CSV table of C-alpha atoms in Angstrom, one decimal:
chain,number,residue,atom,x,y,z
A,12,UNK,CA,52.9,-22.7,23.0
A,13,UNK,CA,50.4,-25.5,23.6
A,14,UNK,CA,52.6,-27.5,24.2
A,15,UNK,CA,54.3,-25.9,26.7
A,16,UNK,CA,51.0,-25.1,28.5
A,17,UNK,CA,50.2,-28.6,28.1
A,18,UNK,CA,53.3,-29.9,29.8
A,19,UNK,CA,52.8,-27.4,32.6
A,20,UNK,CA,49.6,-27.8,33.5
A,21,UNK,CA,50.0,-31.5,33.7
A,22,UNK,CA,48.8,-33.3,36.7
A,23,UNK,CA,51.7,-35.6,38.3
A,24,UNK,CA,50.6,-39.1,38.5
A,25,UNK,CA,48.5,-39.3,41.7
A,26,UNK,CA,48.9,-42.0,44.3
A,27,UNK,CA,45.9,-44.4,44.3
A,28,UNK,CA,42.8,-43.3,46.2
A,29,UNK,CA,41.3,-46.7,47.5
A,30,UNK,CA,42.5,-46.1,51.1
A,31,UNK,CA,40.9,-42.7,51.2
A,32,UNK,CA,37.3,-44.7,50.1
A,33,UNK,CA,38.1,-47.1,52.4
A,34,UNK,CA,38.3,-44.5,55.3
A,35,UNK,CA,35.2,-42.8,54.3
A,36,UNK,CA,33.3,-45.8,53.9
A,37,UNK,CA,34.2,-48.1,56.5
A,38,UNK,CA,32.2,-46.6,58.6
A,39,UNK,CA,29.2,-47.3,56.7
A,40,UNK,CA,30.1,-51.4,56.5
A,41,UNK,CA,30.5,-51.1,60.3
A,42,UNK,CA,26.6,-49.5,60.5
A,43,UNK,CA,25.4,-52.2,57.9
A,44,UNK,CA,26.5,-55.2,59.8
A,45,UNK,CA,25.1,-53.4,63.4
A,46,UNK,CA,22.2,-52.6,61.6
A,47,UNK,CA,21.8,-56.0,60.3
A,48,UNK,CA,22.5,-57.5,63.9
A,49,UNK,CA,19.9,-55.2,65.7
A,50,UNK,CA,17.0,-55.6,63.2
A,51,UNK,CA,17.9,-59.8,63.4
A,52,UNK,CA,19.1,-60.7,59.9
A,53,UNK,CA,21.3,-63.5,61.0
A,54,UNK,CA,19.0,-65.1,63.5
A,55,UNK,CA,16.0,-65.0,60.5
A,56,UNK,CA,18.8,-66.9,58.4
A,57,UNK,CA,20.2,-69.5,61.0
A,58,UNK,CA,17.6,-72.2,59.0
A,59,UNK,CA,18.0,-71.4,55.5
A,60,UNK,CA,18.4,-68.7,52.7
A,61,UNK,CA,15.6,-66.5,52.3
A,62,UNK,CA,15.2,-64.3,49.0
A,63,UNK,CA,14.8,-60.1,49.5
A,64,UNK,CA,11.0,-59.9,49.6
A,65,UNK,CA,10.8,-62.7,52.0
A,66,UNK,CA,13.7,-60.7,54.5
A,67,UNK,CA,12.1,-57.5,53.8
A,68,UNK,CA,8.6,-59.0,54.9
A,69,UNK,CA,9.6,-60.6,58.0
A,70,UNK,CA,12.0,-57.6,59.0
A,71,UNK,CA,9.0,-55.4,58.1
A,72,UNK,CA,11.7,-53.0,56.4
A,73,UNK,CA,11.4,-52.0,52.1
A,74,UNK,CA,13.3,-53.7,49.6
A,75,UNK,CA,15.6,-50.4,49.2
A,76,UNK,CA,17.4,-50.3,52.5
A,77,UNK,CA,17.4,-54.0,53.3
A,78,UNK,CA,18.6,-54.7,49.9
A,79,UNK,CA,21.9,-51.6,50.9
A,80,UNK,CA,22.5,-53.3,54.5
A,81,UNK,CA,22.3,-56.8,53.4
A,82,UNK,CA,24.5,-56.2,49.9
A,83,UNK,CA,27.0,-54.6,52.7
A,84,UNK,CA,26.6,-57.7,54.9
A,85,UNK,CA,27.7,-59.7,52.0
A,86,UNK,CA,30.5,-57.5,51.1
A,87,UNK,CA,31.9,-57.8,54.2
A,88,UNK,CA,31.7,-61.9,54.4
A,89,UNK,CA,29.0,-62.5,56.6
A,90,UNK,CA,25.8,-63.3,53.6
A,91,UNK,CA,26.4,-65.2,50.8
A,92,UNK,CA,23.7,-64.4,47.9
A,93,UNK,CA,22.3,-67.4,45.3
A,94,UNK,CA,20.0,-67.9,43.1
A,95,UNK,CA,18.0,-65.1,44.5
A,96,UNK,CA,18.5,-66.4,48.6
A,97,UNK,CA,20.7,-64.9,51.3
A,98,UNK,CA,22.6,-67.2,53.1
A,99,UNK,CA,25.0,-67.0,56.0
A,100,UNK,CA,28.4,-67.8,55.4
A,101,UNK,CA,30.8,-70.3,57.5
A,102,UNK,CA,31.7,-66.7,59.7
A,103,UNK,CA,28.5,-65.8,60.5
A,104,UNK,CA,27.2,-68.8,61.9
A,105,UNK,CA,30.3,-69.1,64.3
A,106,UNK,CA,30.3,-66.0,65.3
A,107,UNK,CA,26.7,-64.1,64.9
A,108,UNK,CA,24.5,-66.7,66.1
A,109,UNK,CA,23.7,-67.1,70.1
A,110,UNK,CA,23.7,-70.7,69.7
A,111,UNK,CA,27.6,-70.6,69.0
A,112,UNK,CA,29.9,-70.8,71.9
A,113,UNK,CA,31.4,-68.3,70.0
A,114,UNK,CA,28.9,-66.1,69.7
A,115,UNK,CA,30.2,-61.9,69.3
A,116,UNK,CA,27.3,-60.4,69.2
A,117,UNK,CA,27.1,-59.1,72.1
A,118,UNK,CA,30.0,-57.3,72.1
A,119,UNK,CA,28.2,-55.4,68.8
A,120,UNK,CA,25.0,-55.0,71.7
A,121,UNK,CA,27.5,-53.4,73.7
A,122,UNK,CA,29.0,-51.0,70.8
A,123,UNK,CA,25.3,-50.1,69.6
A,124,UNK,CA,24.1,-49.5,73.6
A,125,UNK,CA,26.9,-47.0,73.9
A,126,UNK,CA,27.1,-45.1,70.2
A,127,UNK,CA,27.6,-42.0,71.8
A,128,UNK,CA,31.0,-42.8,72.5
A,129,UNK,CA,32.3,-43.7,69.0
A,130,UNK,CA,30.6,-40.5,68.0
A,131,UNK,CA,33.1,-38.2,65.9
A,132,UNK,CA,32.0,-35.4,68.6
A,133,UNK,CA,32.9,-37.9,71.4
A,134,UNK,CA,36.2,-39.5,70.3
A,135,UNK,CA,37.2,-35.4,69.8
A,136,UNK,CA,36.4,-35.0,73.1
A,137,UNK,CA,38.0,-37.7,74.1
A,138,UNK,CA,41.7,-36.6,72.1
A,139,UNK,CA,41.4,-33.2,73.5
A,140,UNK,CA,40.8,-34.0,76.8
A,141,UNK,CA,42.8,-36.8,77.2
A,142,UNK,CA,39.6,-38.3,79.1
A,143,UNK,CA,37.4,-41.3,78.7
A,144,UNK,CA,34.0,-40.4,77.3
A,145,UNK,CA,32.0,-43.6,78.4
A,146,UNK,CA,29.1,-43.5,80.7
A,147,UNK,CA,29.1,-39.2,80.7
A,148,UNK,CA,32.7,-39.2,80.9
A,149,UNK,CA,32.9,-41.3,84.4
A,150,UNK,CA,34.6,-44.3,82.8
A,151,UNK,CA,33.8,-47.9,83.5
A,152,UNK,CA,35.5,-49.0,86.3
A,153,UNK,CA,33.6,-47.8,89.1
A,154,UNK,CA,32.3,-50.6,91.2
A,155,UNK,CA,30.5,-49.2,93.1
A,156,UNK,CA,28.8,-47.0,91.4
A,157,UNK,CA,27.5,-48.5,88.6
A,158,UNK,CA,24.5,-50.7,88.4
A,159,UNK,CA,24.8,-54.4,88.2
A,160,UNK,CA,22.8,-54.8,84.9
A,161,UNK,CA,25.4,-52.5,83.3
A,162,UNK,CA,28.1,-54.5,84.5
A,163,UNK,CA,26.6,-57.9,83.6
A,164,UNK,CA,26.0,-56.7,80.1
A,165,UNK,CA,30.0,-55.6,79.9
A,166,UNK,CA,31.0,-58.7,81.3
A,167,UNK,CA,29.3,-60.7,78.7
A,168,UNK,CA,30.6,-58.6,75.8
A,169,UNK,CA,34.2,-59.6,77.4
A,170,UNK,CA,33.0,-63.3,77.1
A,171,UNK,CA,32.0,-62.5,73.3
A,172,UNK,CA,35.2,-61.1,72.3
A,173,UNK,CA,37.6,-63.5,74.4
A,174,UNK,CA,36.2,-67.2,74.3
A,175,UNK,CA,37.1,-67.7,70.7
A,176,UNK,CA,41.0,-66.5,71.9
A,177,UNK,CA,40.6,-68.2,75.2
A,178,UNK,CA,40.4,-71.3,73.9
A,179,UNK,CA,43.6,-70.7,71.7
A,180,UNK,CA,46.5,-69.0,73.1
A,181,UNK,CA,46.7,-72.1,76.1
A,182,UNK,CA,48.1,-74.1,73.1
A,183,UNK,CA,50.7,-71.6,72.4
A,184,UNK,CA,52.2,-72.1,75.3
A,185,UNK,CA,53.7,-75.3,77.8
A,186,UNK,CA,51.8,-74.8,80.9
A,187,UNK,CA,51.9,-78.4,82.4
A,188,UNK,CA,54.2,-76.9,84.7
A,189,UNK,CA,51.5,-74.5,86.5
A,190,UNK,CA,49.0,-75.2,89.1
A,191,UNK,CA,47.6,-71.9,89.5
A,192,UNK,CA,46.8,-69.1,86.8
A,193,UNK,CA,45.3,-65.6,88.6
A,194,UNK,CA,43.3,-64.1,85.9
A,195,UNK,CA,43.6,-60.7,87.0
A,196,UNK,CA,41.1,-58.4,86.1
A,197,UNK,CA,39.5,-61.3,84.8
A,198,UNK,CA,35.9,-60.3,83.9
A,199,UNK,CA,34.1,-63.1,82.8
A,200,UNK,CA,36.8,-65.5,83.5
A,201,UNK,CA,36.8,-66.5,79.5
A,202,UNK,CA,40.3,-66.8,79.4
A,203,UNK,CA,40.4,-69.2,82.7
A,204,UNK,CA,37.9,-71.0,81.1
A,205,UNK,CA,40.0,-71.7,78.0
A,206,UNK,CA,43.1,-72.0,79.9
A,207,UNK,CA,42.3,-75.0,81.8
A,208,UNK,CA,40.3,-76.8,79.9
A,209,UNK,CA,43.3,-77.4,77.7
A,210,UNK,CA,45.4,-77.9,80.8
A,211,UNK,CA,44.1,-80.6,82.9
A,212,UNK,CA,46.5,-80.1,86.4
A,213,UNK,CA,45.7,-76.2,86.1
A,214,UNK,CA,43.2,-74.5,88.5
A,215,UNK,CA,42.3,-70.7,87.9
A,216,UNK,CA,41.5,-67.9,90.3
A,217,UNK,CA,39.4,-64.8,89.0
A,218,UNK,CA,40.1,-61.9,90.4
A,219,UNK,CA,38.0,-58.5,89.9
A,220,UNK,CA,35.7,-56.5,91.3
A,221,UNK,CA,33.3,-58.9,93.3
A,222,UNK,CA,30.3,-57.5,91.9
A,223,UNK,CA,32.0,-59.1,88.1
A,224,UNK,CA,32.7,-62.3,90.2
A,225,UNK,CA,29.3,-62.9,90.9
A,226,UNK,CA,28.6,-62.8,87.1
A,227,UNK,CA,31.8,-64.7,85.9
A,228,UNK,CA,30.4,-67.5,88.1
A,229,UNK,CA,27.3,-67.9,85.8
A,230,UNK,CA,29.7,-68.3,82.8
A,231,UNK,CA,32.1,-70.8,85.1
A,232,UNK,CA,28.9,-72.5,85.6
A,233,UNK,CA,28.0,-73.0,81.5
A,234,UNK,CA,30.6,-74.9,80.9
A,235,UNK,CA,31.0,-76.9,84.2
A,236,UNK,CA,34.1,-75.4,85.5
A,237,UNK,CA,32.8,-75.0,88.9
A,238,UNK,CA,35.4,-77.0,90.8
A,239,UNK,CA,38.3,-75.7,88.9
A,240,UNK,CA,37.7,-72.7,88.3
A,241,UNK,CA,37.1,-70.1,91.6
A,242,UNK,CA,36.7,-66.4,92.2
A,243,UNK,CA,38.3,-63.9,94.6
A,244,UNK,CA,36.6,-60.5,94.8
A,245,UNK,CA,39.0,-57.8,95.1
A,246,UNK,CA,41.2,-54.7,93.7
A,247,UNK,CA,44.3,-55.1,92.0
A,248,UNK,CA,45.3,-52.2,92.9
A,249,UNK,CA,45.5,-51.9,96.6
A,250,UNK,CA,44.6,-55.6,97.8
A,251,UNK,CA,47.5,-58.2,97.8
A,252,UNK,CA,47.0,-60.7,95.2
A,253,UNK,CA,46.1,-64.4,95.5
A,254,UNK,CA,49.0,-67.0,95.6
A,255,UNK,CA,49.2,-68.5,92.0
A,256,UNK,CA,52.6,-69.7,90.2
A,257,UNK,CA,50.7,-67.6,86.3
A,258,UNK,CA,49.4,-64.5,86.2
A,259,UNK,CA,47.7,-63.8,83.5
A,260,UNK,CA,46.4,-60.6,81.9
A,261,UNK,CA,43.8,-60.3,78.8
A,262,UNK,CA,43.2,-56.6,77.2
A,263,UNK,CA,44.1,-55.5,80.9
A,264,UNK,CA,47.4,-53.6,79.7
A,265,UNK,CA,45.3,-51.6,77.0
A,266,UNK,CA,43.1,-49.9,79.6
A,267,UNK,CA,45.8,-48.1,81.7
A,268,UNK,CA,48.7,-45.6,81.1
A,269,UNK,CA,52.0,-47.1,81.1
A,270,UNK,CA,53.0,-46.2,84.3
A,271,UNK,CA,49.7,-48.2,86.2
A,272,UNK,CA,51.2,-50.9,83.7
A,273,UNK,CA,54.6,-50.9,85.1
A,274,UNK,CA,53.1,-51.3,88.6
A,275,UNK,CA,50.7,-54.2,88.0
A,276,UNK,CA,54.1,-55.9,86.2
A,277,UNK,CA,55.8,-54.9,89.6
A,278,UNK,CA,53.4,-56.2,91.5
A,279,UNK,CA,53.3,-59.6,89.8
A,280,UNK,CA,56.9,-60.0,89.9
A,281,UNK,CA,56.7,-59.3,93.7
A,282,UNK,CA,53.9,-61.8,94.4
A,283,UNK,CA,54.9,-64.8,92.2
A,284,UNK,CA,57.4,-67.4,93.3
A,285,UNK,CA,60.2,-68.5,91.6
A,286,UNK,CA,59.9,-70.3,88.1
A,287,UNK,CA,56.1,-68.6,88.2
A,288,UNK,CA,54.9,-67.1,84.7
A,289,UNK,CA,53.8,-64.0,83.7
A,290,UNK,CA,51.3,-63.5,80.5
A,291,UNK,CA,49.8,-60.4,79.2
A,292,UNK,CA,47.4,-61.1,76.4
A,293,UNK,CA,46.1,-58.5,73.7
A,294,UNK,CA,46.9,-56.7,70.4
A,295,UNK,CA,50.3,-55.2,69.7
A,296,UNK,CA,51.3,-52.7,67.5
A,297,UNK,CA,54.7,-53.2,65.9
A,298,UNK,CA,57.8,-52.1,66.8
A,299,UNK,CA,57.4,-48.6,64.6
A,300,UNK,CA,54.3,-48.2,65.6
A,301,UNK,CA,52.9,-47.7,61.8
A,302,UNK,CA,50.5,-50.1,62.2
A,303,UNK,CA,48.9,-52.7,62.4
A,304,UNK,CA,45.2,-51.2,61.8
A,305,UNK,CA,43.7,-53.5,64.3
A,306,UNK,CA,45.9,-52.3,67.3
A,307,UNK,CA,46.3,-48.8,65.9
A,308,UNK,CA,42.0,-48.6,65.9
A,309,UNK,CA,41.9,-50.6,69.5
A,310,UNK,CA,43.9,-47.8,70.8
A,311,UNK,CA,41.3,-45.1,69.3
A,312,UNK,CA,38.4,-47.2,70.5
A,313,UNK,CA,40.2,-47.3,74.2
A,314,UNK,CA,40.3,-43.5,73.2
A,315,UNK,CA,36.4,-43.3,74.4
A,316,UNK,CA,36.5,-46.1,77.4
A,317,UNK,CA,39.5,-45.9,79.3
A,318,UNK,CA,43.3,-44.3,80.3
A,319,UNK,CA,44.8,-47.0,78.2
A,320,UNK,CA,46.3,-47.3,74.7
A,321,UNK,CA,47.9,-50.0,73.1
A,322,UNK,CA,51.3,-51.0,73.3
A,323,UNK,CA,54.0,-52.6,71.1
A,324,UNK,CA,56.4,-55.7,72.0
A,325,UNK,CA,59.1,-53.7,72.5
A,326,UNK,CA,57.3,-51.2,75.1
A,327,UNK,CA,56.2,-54.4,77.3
A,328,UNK,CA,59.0,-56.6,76.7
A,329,UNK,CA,61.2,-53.4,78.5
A,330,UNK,CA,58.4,-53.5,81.0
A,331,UNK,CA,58.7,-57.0,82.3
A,332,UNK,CA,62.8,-57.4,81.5
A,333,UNK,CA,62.6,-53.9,84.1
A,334,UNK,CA,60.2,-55.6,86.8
A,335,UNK,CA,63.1,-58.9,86.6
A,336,UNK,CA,61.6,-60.9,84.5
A,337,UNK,CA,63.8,-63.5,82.0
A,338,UNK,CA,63.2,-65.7,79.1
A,339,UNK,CA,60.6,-63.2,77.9
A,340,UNK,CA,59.2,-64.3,74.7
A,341,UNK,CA,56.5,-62.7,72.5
A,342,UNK,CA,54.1,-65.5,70.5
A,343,UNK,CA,51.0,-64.9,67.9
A,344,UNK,CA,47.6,-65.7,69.3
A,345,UNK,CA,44.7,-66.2,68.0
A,346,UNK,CA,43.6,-63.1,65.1
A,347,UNK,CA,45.1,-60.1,65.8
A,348,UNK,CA,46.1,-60.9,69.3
A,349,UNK,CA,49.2,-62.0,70.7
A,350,UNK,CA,51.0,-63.1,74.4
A,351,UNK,CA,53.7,-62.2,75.5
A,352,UNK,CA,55.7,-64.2,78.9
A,353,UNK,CA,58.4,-64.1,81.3
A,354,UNK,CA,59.3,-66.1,84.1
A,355,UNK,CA,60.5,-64.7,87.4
A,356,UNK,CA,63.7,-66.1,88.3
């Protein structure tokens, strides 16, 4: 009879539970490493290690909670720890320090300035009411409307996340062949930047909003791109585009609903000339949409800012064979990010 009730009562072998931790906890790593940015724990390390009591003395914060936040840091890749010193690692000083050219952090500025919007109250908000919660629910793109500081300080979080790209995807691709890319919707021109600096006969246009012009100019200017590199203020939706033989598109796609998508495609293919290129930029999910994370999460974080979602190869590759494109090709980027191209015939 023990037996039996044994046997019975036994529990079936139970899948492992790491991904469940992970959920739960990921969200703490993120707040470790935002905290860690805010309070200035890689800018204190940019000359050296320090050791705990030091950090904890010139961060004014108690051994307890800097030791949690910086163990996290380290956990995640960014501090290294010996012989008693914290350290930044190889990652960190690329891309946490503002003396790097590919410096993020401000795109972690922007996430902490808006933290209402990644709330779990906010992104419910945002499922249910199939809305954008940013900025009281008005959304971002409203020229007009909202005040130049805020715009300059999401244009420069568009520099931090796309230089490091910019400067990579131009060597997945031949484009000796091109004159002029349109960077459409091109914020801080990042990806113009990138792009012909590894093309020498290739000029770029920038085309946005001309309040985001004015400030893509000061970034044009840091690196001395002033006479290749122009801007054209403007709306892609209802003003006819520059001639350009590329148009190019960076984390453009994720913002809008598929059919807005389908017309800026249209409208491409209507405004290049023959042999022009198209390129849309940005994470994809995979054909099955199961994954990956990174897209899968970018669609949850669009969620809160925009209409947009991200899409899979297969989605866009329909898209542009449906505007006319041919010889569409899909090509990792740099990270999580890949292009995908066609050429009007």
């Amino acid at each position: 009879m023990t037996k039996e009730v044994s046997e019975e009562t036994q529990q079936p072998q139970a899948p492992d539970d790491r991904k469940l931790w992970d959920v739960f906890l990921g969200l703490y790593g993120y707040s470790a490493v935002l905290l860690a940015h805010k309070l200035g724990v890689f800018s204190l390390l940019e000359h050296g290690g320090l050791s705990l009591p030091a950090i904890c003395e010139k961060l004014d914060v108690k051994p307890r909670p800097a030791e949690a936040m910086l163990t996290a840091a380290a956990a995640l890749g960014f501090l290294s720890i010996k012989e008693g010193n914290y350290s930044l690692t190889p990652m960190a000083e690329c891309y946490l320090l503002k003396k790097s050219p590919s410096y993020f952090g401000y795109m972690w500025d922007l996430m902490i300035e808006n933290e209402q919007v990644h709330s779990f109250r906010s992104l419910e908000k945002a499922i249910r009411t199939d809305a954008p919660q940013v900025y009281g629910g008005s959304g971002i793109y409203q020229p007009e409307e909202v005040q130049a500081e805020l715009i300059r300080r999401f244009a420069r979080s568009m520099y931090s996340m796309s230089i490091t790209s910019a400067f990579h995807w131009p060597e997945v691709l031949d484009l000796s062949a091109n004159r002029i890319m349109l960077d459409i919707g091109g914020s801080s021109g990042a990806h113009s930047i990138g792009a012909v600096s590894r093309w020498p006969d290739l000029r770029a246009i920038i085309f946005d909003f001309p309040m985001v012009c004015q400030i893509a100019q000061d970034f044009i200017a840091q690196h001395g791109m002033q006479d290749r590199i122009a801007t054209c203020g403007g709306d892609m939706w209802s003003d006819p585009l520059p001639a350009a033989d590329l148009h190019f598109y960076s984390t453009v796609y994720n913002d809008w609903a598929f059919d807005k998508c389908s017309f800026l495609t249209a409208k491409s293919f209507n405004s290049l000339p023959s042999g022009g290129r198209i390129i849309i930029h940005g994470m994809l999910y995979n054909e099955d949409k199961t994954g990956p994370f990174a897209a899968a999460a970018f669609s949850m974080l669009m969620m809160g800012w925009t209409e947009g979602r991200s899409y899979s190869s297969a989605e866009l590759f329909a898209m542009l064979a449906d505007a006319g494109f041919h010889d569409i090709q899909v090509k990792p980027a740099f990270g999580y990010n890949s292009i995908i191209t066609g050429l009007k015939p």
